[in-house]
């Protein structure tokens, strides 16, 4: 299949969320498919009770909120380059205070965030905004630098199968996703480092458009090892990570059937 529309390039992906996308993104988060992505990632992070947690590229804060709601004794800091996304996160925090702290910062350059030394660092959809391997390495380094010795990292990285499957992904719990490399060639031939465009059409017709770079899951894993992480492993999303009573949630099954990301775990040596 060939791309059915002319795909425009986006020049600086790390700033793409600095516009009015935050409100549309919040609507996307309410769909069963995206809610499931969030809930299953929170479940994958697991027990953070009493721990200091940093979320990089937190956007409007759904993961931070999910973790804090599940583990109220955790201390959570969310950081993102987009003041627009953080303004929405803070608006939600003001309306329903959970005690999450939000800070603006570029993962590529920010070093230790709020003092660093976290027990757990998480990032849901971050590595896909690195335009080359130098930026990918900088992101991995920031994850490393923010952890205490023995701390753990949990990422969700774009899934190779999802990226290469098709231009028009079938409806997933009311959401249709059009995705293709901007070069216009068949998604099945998506190359490492290529820029791709994604249009997410919501049930009410609104569309969220974003661009990312394609990095193989193995490349992301190797990048973590190259900055000093150990026990790095990829883990597919599965219903096993939620209690049996929740496994019939239609959003969860639609996401696990065709997830856009894979869990990547690693540890910082003691
Ligand atoms: C797809 S959104 C995901 C937000 C959130 N993690 C979630 O799952 O809802 C990607 C986020 O990554 C942020 N981002 C991209 N490049 C970044 C960078 N270099 N430093 C910090 N944040 C970045 C964007 O501003 C955006 O909020």
mmCIF file of C-alpha atoms and ligand atoms in Angstrom:
data_model
loop_
_atom_site.group_PDB
_atom_site.id
_atom_site.type_symbol
_atom_site.label_atom_id
_atom_site.label_comp_id
_atom_site.label_asym_id
_atom_site.label_seq_id
_atom_site.Cartn_x
_atom_site.Cartn_y
_atom_site.Cartn_z
ATOM 1 C CA UNK A 1 0.000 0.000 0.000
ATOM 2 C CA UNK A 2 1.272 3.514 -0.808
ATOM 3 C CA UNK A 3 0.771 6.604 1.324
ATOM 4 C CA UNK A 4 -2.563 8.156 0.432
ATOM 5 C CA UNK A 5 -1.732 11.728 1.286
ATOM 6 C CA UNK A 6 1.247 14.033 1.021
ATOM 7 C CA UNK A 7 2.889 13.884 4.398
ATOM 8 C CA UNK A 8 4.510 17.067 5.588
ATOM 9 C CA UNK A 9 7.709 16.988 7.575
ATOM 10 C CA UNK A 10 7.952 18.576 10.989
ATOM 11 C CA UNK A 11 11.228 20.328 11.674
ATOM 12 C CA UNK A 12 11.581 20.286 15.447
ATOM 13 C CA UNK A 13 9.674 17.440 16.992
ATOM 14 C CA UNK A 14 10.474 18.230 20.565
ATOM 15 C CA UNK A 15 8.439 21.450 20.347
ATOM 16 C CA UNK A 16 5.486 20.008 18.455
ATOM 17 C CA UNK A 17 3.316 19.769 21.579
ATOM 18 C CA UNK A 18 3.843 23.454 22.399
ATOM 19 C CA UNK A 19 0.565 24.530 20.852
ATOM 20 C CA UNK A 20 -3.104 23.951 21.542
ATOM 21 C CA UNK A 21 -2.708 20.181 21.168
ATOM 22 C CA UNK A 22 -3.035 19.683 24.960
ATOM 23 C CA UNK A 23 -6.836 19.856 24.898
ATOM 24 C CA UNK A 24 -7.170 17.410 21.993
ATOM 25 C CA UNK A 25 -4.622 15.138 23.655
ATOM 26 C CA UNK A 26 -6.723 15.077 26.835
ATOM 27 C CA UNK A 27 -9.726 14.006 24.728
ATOM 28 C CA UNK A 28 -7.605 11.232 23.149
ATOM 29 C CA UNK A 29 -6.670 10.071 26.665
ATOM 30 C CA UNK A 30 -10.367 9.545 27.430
ATOM 31 C CA UNK A 31 -10.785 6.976 24.638
ATOM 32 C CA UNK A 32 -10.750 3.330 25.691
ATOM 33 C CA UNK A 33 -7.655 2.578 23.612
ATOM 34 C CA UNK A 34 -5.462 5.381 24.997
ATOM 35 C CA UNK A 35 -6.809 5.004 28.538
ATOM 36 C CA UNK A 36 -5.751 1.368 28.352
ATOM 37 C CA UNK A 37 -2.249 2.370 27.198
ATOM 38 C CA UNK A 38 -1.995 4.590 30.271
ATOM 39 C CA UNK A 39 -3.475 2.116 32.769
ATOM 40 C CA UNK A 40 -1.378 -0.787 31.495
ATOM 41 C CA UNK A 41 1.803 1.295 31.655
ATOM 42 C CA UNK A 42 0.974 2.340 35.231
ATOM 43 C CA UNK A 43 0.435 -1.357 36.037
ATOM 44 C CA UNK A 44 3.765 -2.191 34.363
ATOM 45 C CA UNK A 45 5.585 0.350 36.552
ATOM 46 C CA UNK A 46 4.170 -1.464 39.569
ATOM 47 C CA UNK A 47 4.606 -0.697 43.248
ATOM 48 C CA UNK A 48 6.121 2.727 43.911
ATOM 49 C CA UNK A 49 4.682 3.164 47.425
ATOM 50 C CA UNK A 50 6.845 5.537 49.450
ATOM 51 C CA UNK A 51 9.255 6.009 46.553
ATOM 52 C CA UNK A 52 10.519 9.074 44.675
ATOM 53 C CA UNK A 53 9.417 8.865 41.062
ATOM 54 C CA UNK A 54 10.358 11.059 38.108
ATOM 55 C CA UNK A 55 8.277 10.985 34.953
ATOM 56 C CA UNK A 56 10.082 12.422 31.921
ATOM 57 C CA UNK A 57 7.951 13.741 29.007
ATOM 58 C CA UNK A 58 4.884 13.604 31.258
ATOM 59 C CA UNK A 59 2.706 15.671 28.894
ATOM 60 C CA UNK A 60 -0.610 16.523 30.532
ATOM 61 C CA UNK A 61 0.252 14.122 33.388
ATOM 62 C CA UNK A 62 -1.941 10.999 32.969
ATOM 63 C CA UNK A 63 0.796 8.562 34.008
ATOM 64 C CA UNK A 64 1.883 10.719 36.952
ATOM 65 C CA UNK A 65 -1.730 10.913 38.120
ATOM 66 C CA UNK A 66 -2.275 7.181 37.607
ATOM 67 C CA UNK A 67 0.783 6.373 39.715
ATOM 68 C CA UNK A 68 -0.156 8.813 42.464
ATOM 69 C CA UNK A 69 -3.744 7.515 42.597
ATOM 70 C CA UNK A 70 -2.482 3.918 42.841
ATOM 71 C CA UNK A 71 0.304 4.762 45.331
ATOM 72 C CA UNK A 72 -0.602 7.924 47.288
ATOM 73 C CA UNK A 73 2.555 7.689 49.425
ATOM 74 C CA UNK A 74 4.789 8.038 46.347
ATOM 75 C CA UNK A 75 6.398 11.398 45.681
ATOM 76 C CA UNK A 76 5.949 12.195 41.985
ATOM 77 C CA UNK A 77 7.643 14.795 39.796
ATOM 78 C CA UNK A 78 6.568 15.210 36.175
ATOM 79 C CA UNK A 79 8.720 16.999 33.632
ATOM 80 C CA UNK A 80 8.118 17.985 30.007
ATOM 81 C CA UNK A 81 9.521 20.385 27.435
ATOM 82 C CA UNK A 82 6.061 21.700 26.544
ATOM 83 C CA UNK A 83 4.774 24.469 28.761
ATOM 84 C CA UNK A 84 1.404 24.020 26.999
ATOM 85 C CA UNK A 85 1.114 20.361 28.034
ATOM 86 C CA UNK A 86 2.298 21.226 31.562
ATOM 87 C CA UNK A 87 -0.231 24.076 31.819
ATOM 88 C CA UNK A 88 -2.966 21.488 31.233
ATOM 89 C CA UNK A 89 -1.345 19.127 33.773
ATOM 90 C CA UNK A 90 -1.270 21.934 36.347
ATOM 91 C CA UNK A 91 -4.871 22.928 35.583
ATOM 92 C CA UNK A 92 -5.947 19.329 36.334
ATOM 93 C CA UNK A 93 -3.764 19.292 39.458
ATOM 94 C CA UNK A 94 -5.370 22.545 40.656
ATOM 95 C CA UNK A 95 -8.879 21.140 40.114
ATOM 96 C CA UNK A 96 -8.117 17.781 41.751
ATOM 97 C CA UNK A 97 -4.970 18.145 43.843
ATOM 98 C CA UNK A 98 -2.856 15.012 44.188
ATOM 99 C CA UNK A 99 0.423 16.647 45.178
ATOM 100 C CA UNK A 100 2.277 16.106 41.902
ATOM 101 C CA UNK A 101 5.046 18.598 41.065
ATOM 102 C CA UNK A 102 5.471 19.639 37.430
ATOM 103 C CA UNK A 103 8.664 21.158 35.981
ATOM 104 C CA UNK A 104 9.560 22.342 32.475
ATOM 105 C CA UNK A 105 12.677 20.796 30.943
ATOM 106 C CA UNK A 106 14.258 19.291 27.838
ATOM 107 C CA UNK A 107 15.258 15.680 28.497
ATOM 108 C CA UNK A 108 18.170 16.108 26.126
ATOM 109 C CA UNK A 109 19.855 18.735 28.268
ATOM 110 C CA UNK A 110 18.190 18.972 31.673
ATOM 111 C CA UNK A 111 20.494 16.693 33.725
ATOM 112 C CA UNK A 112 19.303 16.106 37.293
ATOM 113 C CA UNK A 113 15.669 17.178 37.713
ATOM 114 C CA UNK A 114 14.598 18.521 41.105
ATOM 115 C CA UNK A 115 17.726 17.105 42.761
ATOM 116 C CA UNK A 116 17.805 13.769 40.905
ATOM 117 C CA UNK A 117 18.479 10.550 42.876
ATOM 118 C CA UNK A 118 15.043 9.029 42.136
ATOM 119 C CA UNK A 119 14.081 5.456 43.024
ATOM 120 C CA UNK A 120 12.183 5.095 39.766
ATOM 121 C CA UNK A 121 12.303 6.985 36.446
ATOM 122 C CA UNK A 122 9.509 6.420 33.925
ATOM 123 C CA UNK A 123 8.775 7.759 30.438
ATOM 124 C CA UNK A 124 5.816 6.853 28.267
ATOM 125 C CA UNK A 125 6.627 7.778 24.656
ATOM 126 C CA UNK A 126 9.875 9.753 24.817
ATOM 127 C CA UNK A 127 12.621 8.064 22.776
ATOM 128 C CA UNK A 128 10.624 8.504 19.538
ATOM 129 C CA UNK A 129 11.333 12.256 19.652
ATOM 130 C CA UNK A 130 15.116 11.813 19.328
ATOM 131 C CA UNK A 131 16.092 12.882 15.817
ATOM 132 C CA UNK A 132 19.336 10.903 15.786
ATOM 133 C CA UNK A 133 21.308 8.474 17.916
ATOM 134 C CA UNK A 134 23.140 11.297 19.690
ATOM 135 C CA UNK A 135 19.813 12.606 20.974
ATOM 136 C CA UNK A 136 18.692 9.072 21.803
ATOM 137 C CA UNK A 137 21.842 8.630 23.865
ATOM 138 C CA UNK A 138 21.314 11.983 25.621
ATOM 139 C CA UNK A 139 17.815 10.883 26.613
ATOM 140 C CA UNK A 140 19.119 7.555 27.945
ATOM 141 C CA UNK A 141 21.836 9.431 29.844
ATOM 142 C CA UNK A 142 19.286 11.745 31.510
ATOM 143 C CA UNK A 143 17.302 8.690 32.633
ATOM 144 C CA UNK A 144 20.502 7.240 34.103
ATOM 145 C CA UNK A 145 21.648 10.475 35.767
ATOM 146 C CA UNK A 146 18.321 10.926 37.550
ATOM 147 C CA UNK A 147 18.295 7.508 39.208
ATOM 148 C CA UNK A 148 19.887 6.568 42.506
ATOM 149 C CA UNK A 149 22.223 3.566 42.469
ATOM 150 C CA UNK A 150 20.066 0.456 42.120
ATOM 151 C CA UNK A 151 17.107 2.512 40.878
ATOM 152 C CA UNK A 152 14.868 1.242 38.116
ATOM 153 C CA UNK A 153 13.786 2.632 34.768
ATOM 154 C CA UNK A 154 10.495 1.771 33.050
ATOM 155 C CA UNK A 155 9.854 3.060 29.524
ATOM 156 C CA UNK A 156 7.238 2.500 26.839
ATOM 157 C CA UNK A 157 8.927 2.604 23.427
ATOM 158 C CA UNK A 158 7.221 2.512 20.049
ATOM 159 C CA UNK A 159 6.509 -0.973 18.865
ATOM 160 C CA UNK A 160 8.197 -2.059 15.612
ATOM 161 C CA UNK A 161 5.218 -4.173 14.482
ATOM 162 C CA UNK A 162 2.755 -1.335 15.028
ATOM 163 C CA UNK A 163 4.963 1.099 13.123
ATOM 164 C CA UNK A 164 5.290 -1.227 10.147
ATOM 165 C CA UNK A 165 1.775 -2.634 9.970
ATOM 166 C CA UNK A 166 -0.223 -0.299 7.776
ATOM 167 C CA UNK A 167 -1.055 3.248 6.852
ATOM 168 C CA UNK A 168 -4.617 3.073 8.132
ATOM 169 C CA UNK A 169 -4.855 1.069 11.304
ATOM 170 C CA UNK A 170 -8.319 -0.337 11.957
ATOM 171 C CA UNK A 171 -10.553 1.271 14.523
ATOM 172 C CA UNK A 172 -9.367 0.495 18.043
ATOM 173 C CA UNK A 173 -12.075 1.139 20.595
ATOM 174 C CA UNK A 174 -13.405 4.072 18.557
ATOM 175 C CA UNK A 175 -10.021 5.469 17.518
ATOM 176 C CA UNK A 176 -8.666 5.307 13.981
ATOM 177 C CA UNK A 177 -4.982 5.823 13.384
ATOM 178 C CA UNK A 178 -3.346 6.816 10.130
ATOM 179 C CA UNK A 179 0.404 6.363 10.256
ATOM 180 C CA UNK A 180 3.149 6.449 7.644
ATOM 181 C CA UNK A 181 6.749 7.490 7.084
ATOM 182 C CA UNK A 182 6.834 11.034 5.697
ATOM 183 C CA UNK A 183 8.908 9.797 2.752
ATOM 184 C CA UNK A 184 5.634 8.325 1.498
ATOM 185 C CA UNK A 185 6.835 4.773 1.058
ATOM 186 C CA UNK A 186 5.111 1.710 2.404
ATOM 187 C CA UNK A 187 5.129 1.631 6.237
ATOM 188 C CA UNK A 188 6.300 -1.973 6.108
ATOM 189 C CA UNK A 189 9.649 -0.612 4.857
ATOM 190 C CA UNK A 190 10.008 2.017 7.609
ATOM 191 C CA UNK A 191 13.704 2.505 8.225
ATOM 192 C CA UNK A 192 15.498 3.130 11.476
ATOM 193 C CA UNK A 193 15.571 6.879 12.245
ATOM 194 C CA UNK A 194 12.879 7.780 9.687
ATOM 195 C CA UNK A 195 10.367 10.482 10.531
ATOM 196 C CA UNK A 196 6.737 9.271 10.588
ATOM 197 C CA UNK A 197 3.466 11.121 10.896
ATOM 198 C CA UNK A 198 0.509 9.910 12.939
ATOM 199 C CA UNK A 199 -3.076 11.150 12.708
ATOM 200 C CA UNK A 200 -5.347 9.954 15.470
ATOM 201 C CA UNK A 201 -9.018 10.448 14.662
ATOM 202 C CA UNK A 202 -11.177 10.577 17.771
ATOM 203 C CA UNK A 203 -14.794 9.373 17.942
ATOM 204 C CA UNK A 204 -16.032 13.002 17.820
ATOM 205 C CA UNK A 205 -14.059 13.634 14.602
ATOM 206 C CA UNK A 206 -11.253 15.701 16.171
ATOM 207 C CA UNK A 207 -7.800 14.761 14.924
ATOM 208 C CA UNK A 208 -4.548 14.758 16.838
ATOM 209 C CA UNK A 209 -1.509 14.955 14.565
ATOM 210 C CA UNK A 210 2.003 14.202 15.714
ATOM 211 C CA UNK A 211 5.360 13.285 14.224
ATOM 212 C CA UNK A 212 8.002 10.954 15.590
ATOM 213 C CA UNK A 213 11.140 9.104 14.551
ATOM 214 C CA UNK A 214 11.205 5.361 14.254
ATOM 215 C CA UNK A 215 13.719 3.638 16.525
ATOM 216 C CA UNK A 216 13.852 -0.137 16.720
ATOM 217 C CA UNK A 217 13.060 -1.522 20.159
ATOM 218 C CA UNK A 218 16.458 -3.256 20.223
ATOM 219 C CA UNK A 219 18.220 0.041 19.459
ATOM 220 C CA UNK A 220 16.500 1.639 22.455
ATOM 221 C CA UNK A 221 17.566 -1.275 24.656
ATOM 222 C CA UNK A 222 21.173 -1.128 23.435
ATOM 223 C CA UNK A 223 21.257 2.627 24.022
ATOM 224 C CA UNK A 224 20.322 2.049 27.662
ATOM 225 C CA UNK A 225 23.130 -0.491 28.018
ATOM 226 C CA UNK A 226 25.589 1.885 26.366
ATOM 227 C CA UNK A 227 25.076 4.500 29.111
ATOM 228 C CA UNK A 228 25.505 1.942 31.928
ATOM 229 C CA UNK A 229 22.092 0.370 32.553
ATOM 230 C CA UNK A 230 21.960 -3.387 33.165
ATOM 231 C CA UNK A 231 19.195 -6.038 33.175
ATOM 232 C CA UNK A 232 17.610 -4.178 30.237
ATOM 233 C CA UNK A 233 14.716 -6.152 28.797
ATOM 234 C CA UNK A 234 11.776 -5.676 26.465
ATOM 235 C CA UNK A 235 8.381 -6.929 27.577
ATOM 236 C CA UNK A 236 5.200 -6.933 25.489
ATOM 237 C CA UNK A 237 2.078 -5.441 27.040
ATOM 238 C CA UNK A 238 -0.140 -8.241 28.270
ATOM 239 C CA UNK A 239 -3.269 -8.627 30.367
ATOM 240 C CA UNK A 240 -1.160 -10.541 32.903
ATOM 241 C CA UNK A 241 -0.023 -7.248 34.397
ATOM 242 C CA UNK A 242 -3.542 -6.337 35.585
ATOM 243 C CA UNK A 243 -5.668 -8.246 38.125
ATOM 244 C CA UNK A 244 -7.912 -10.956 36.569
ATOM 245 C CA UNK A 245 -11.050 -8.939 37.397
ATOM 246 C CA UNK A 246 -9.884 -6.162 35.007
ATOM 247 C CA UNK A 247 -8.921 -8.331 32.044
ATOM 248 C CA UNK A 248 -12.312 -7.995 30.350
ATOM 249 C CA UNK A 249 -12.060 -4.212 29.991
ATOM 250 C CA UNK A 250 -12.676 -3.677 26.241
ATOM 251 C CA UNK A 251 -10.037 -0.960 26.104
ATOM 252 C CA UNK A 252 -7.443 -3.272 27.624
ATOM 253 C CA UNK A 253 -8.147 -6.071 25.175
ATOM 254 C CA UNK A 254 -8.115 -3.666 22.201
ATOM 255 C CA UNK A 255 -4.761 -2.285 23.323
ATOM 256 C CA UNK A 256 -3.152 -5.636 24.091
ATOM 257 C CA UNK A 257 -4.361 -6.979 20.722
ATOM 258 C CA UNK A 258 -2.533 -4.196 18.935
ATOM 259 C CA UNK A 259 -0.345 -2.093 21.226
ATOM 260 C CA UNK A 260 1.596 0.897 19.881
ATOM 261 C CA UNK A 261 4.410 0.378 22.368
ATOM 262 C CA UNK A 262 6.489 -2.160 24.276
ATOM 263 C CA UNK A 263 7.680 -1.993 27.880
ATOM 264 C CA UNK A 264 11.438 -1.514 28.286
ATOM 265 C CA UNK A 265 12.848 -2.054 31.778
ATOM 266 C CA UNK A 266 16.382 -1.532 33.071
ATOM 267 C CA UNK A 267 18.292 -0.944 36.310
ATOM 268 C CA UNK A 268 21.121 1.326 37.341
ATOM 269 C CA UNK A 269 23.919 -0.680 39.006
ATOM 270 C CA UNK A 270 24.316 -0.460 42.824
HETATM 271 C C1 LIG B 1 2.854 11.671 23.078
HETATM 272 S S1 LIG B 1 3.136 12.830 24.337
HETATM 273 C C2 LIG B 1 3.087 11.712 25.737
HETATM 274 C C3 LIG B 1 2.815 12.394 27.032
HETATM 275 C C4 LIG B 1 2.648 11.445 28.220
HETATM 276 N N1 LIG B 1 3.859 10.708 28.489
HETATM 277 C C5 LIG B 1 1.489 10.506 27.977
HETATM 278 O O1 LIG B 1 1.710 9.312 27.812
HETATM 279 O O2 LIG B 1 0.339 10.967 27.924
HETATM 280 C C6 LIG B 1 4.872 13.116 24.191
HETATM 281 C C7 LIG B 1 5.423 14.196 25.133
HETATM 282 O O3 LIG B 1 6.850 14.195 25.007
HETATM 283 C C8 LIG B 1 7.282 15.529 25.207
HETATM 284 N N2 LIG B 1 8.653 15.676 24.709
HETATM 285 C C9 LIG B 1 9.088 15.476 23.442
HETATM 286 N N3 LIG B 1 10.409 15.732 23.362
HETATM 287 C C10 LIG B 1 10.812 16.095 24.621
HETATM 288 C C11 LIG B 1 12.055 16.482 25.178
HETATM 289 N N4 LIG B 1 13.167 16.570 24.443
HETATM 290 N N5 LIG B 1 12.104 16.774 26.514
HETATM 291 C C12 LIG B 1 10.974 16.707 27.271
HETATM 292 N N6 LIG B 1 9.768 16.344 26.792
HETATM 293 C C13 LIG B 1 9.686 16.042 25.479
HETATM 294 C C14 LIG B 1 6.243 16.342 24.444
HETATM 295 O O4 LIG B 1 6.257 17.716 24.803
HETATM 296 C C15 LIG B 1 4.960 15.613 24.802
HETATM 297 O O5 LIG B 1 4.323 16.176 25.913
#
